[in-house]
């Protein structure tokens, strides 16, 4: 399935609203073999900490199904916390958010290939990212035909060299846009490289462009350079608008990120029920390719969760599961739908709940990704949209997101 199709499925997934009837949701959860739990209070606390640190407008980046956390519940929760801007990568996500009528503005980074797509964006009030004169003129033409004014964000390439108008040619683009009355520049942004020496150059280039625009009497709208890395490390670059992503969900991706004086709480956990327990004698091989040989008589537990859902195959014999406070090492290969761990003398029974990825400690997101040799960024962006998501307030389930299958 193409990634954008999976994203659309996640966006339009069935959402069960429970409200005060938490017991109804718990009865539904009793039939689940594995699920993600997402603490909305943790996200609200992280948002407050980022606001206090930066003093800037916040535009959460909730692309790729809100980094696996579930687009609609996260967008709704953030809107409830007073967030006025959100950014996504896929046009399908932006259009879905606008149709949910959350009262916020959405910036879509996706390319617009057809006039039909441009018309839908303008009609629904999505804010597209523009970095060519051709696209700006096409948007102006469509807006004129609809009798509307279109807001845009301008992307400037200051050195990352993915997309964006080159910083030394950007003034000309702004001047051309300034002559289009149907277009309003609502923001101007660029992206750090996350390499200190290069980032100094990026900041200088962006600042130089802003100076040029001021001299030309052109309003750049909200000025933005900082995503998570800039929020953590470059206070001089917070400007008008910051774009938190991983840090919003309580994830500090790199060791140097964890000593910056910002206390965050990971929002996500992966829970699973013990599917089966079996005795394995010493010397027996376990799972595909005999990836594990029992060094002694053992009891192994099977979970119905695997690399289709969330777990890298590289966790073979390297993962950790928590049964209460007990640390249980994973055993053997990670299958498409199965994951095994050492449950010897654990007292576990089929149906008992264990924590496969915890909010903190030896198997939090960063530790789990590190054990597999992955970036944590890769791990959260490979969480299957088919895995049910349960949302917590004050530690209790209040909502569940499923795929509707």
mmCIF file of C-alpha atoms in Angstrom, residues 57-63 71-89 94 97-98 100 102-109 126-127 153 241 243-244 248:
data_model
loop_
_atom_site.group_PDB
_atom_site.id
_atom_site.type_symbol
_atom_site.label_atom_id
_atom_site.label_comp_id
_atom_site.label_asym_id
_atom_site.label_seq_id
_atom_site.Cartn_x
_atom_site.Cartn_y
_atom_site.Cartn_z
ATOM 1 C CA UNK A 57 3.596 30.909 18.299
ATOM 2 C CA UNK A 58 3.438 27.103 18.107
ATOM 3 C CA UNK A 59 2.743 25.234 14.863
ATOM 4 C CA UNK A 60 2.908 21.513 15.684
ATOM 5 C CA UNK A 61 4.063 19.336 12.816
ATOM 6 C CA UNK A 62 1.636 16.410 12.887
ATOM 7 C CA UNK A 63 2.510 14.807 9.569
ATOM 8 C CA UNK A 71 -4.080 12.420 13.363
ATOM 9 C CA UNK A 72 -7.638 13.259 14.327
ATOM 10 C CA UNK A 73 -7.398 12.800 18.123
ATOM 11 C CA UNK A 74 -4.072 14.657 18.263
ATOM 12 C CA UNK A 75 -5.267 17.529 16.069
ATOM 13 C CA UNK A 76 -8.443 17.796 18.143
ATOM 14 C CA UNK A 77 -6.519 17.770 21.429
ATOM 15 C CA UNK A 78 -4.068 20.423 20.226
ATOM 16 C CA UNK A 79 -6.878 22.654 19.025
ATOM 17 C CA UNK A 80 -8.375 22.324 22.495
ATOM 18 C CA UNK A 81 -5.079 23.569 23.934
ATOM 19 C CA UNK A 82 -5.302 26.788 21.923
ATOM 20 C CA UNK A 83 -3.022 25.837 19.034
ATOM 21 C CA UNK A 84 -3.887 27.999 16.019
ATOM 22 C CA UNK A 85 -1.576 26.487 13.378
ATOM 23 C CA UNK A 86 -0.710 22.928 12.362
ATOM 24 C CA UNK A 87 1.559 21.608 9.625
ATOM 25 C CA UNK A 88 1.321 18.343 7.688
ATOM 26 C CA UNK A 89 3.149 16.799 4.753
ATOM 27 C CA UNK A 94 -4.577 18.826 5.497
ATOM 28 C CA UNK A 97 -8.236 18.413 9.223
ATOM 29 C CA UNK A 98 -10.077 21.257 7.506
ATOM 30 C CA UNK A 100 -13.137 18.325 10.789
ATOM 31 C CA UNK A 102 -11.360 22.450 14.325
ATOM 32 C CA UNK A 103 -11.035 26.198 13.907
ATOM 33 C CA UNK A 104 -7.316 26.148 13.130
ATOM 34 C CA UNK A 105 -5.139 26.937 10.106
ATOM 35 C CA UNK A 106 -3.332 24.086 8.363
ATOM 36 C CA UNK A 107 -0.149 24.373 6.324
ATOM 37 C CA UNK A 108 0.311 21.589 3.754
ATOM 38 C CA UNK A 109 3.825 20.910 2.470
ATOM 39 C CA UNK A 126 -5.694 25.146 3.458
ATOM 40 C CA UNK A 127 -2.428 27.111 3.411
ATOM 41 C CA UNK A 153 3.688 29.983 3.364
ATOM 42 C CA UNK A 241 6.808 30.604 15.061
ATOM 43 C CA UNK A 243 7.440 23.890 14.602
ATOM 44 C CA UNK A 244 7.686 21.138 17.250
ATOM 45 C CA UNK A 248 5.804 17.622 21.282
#
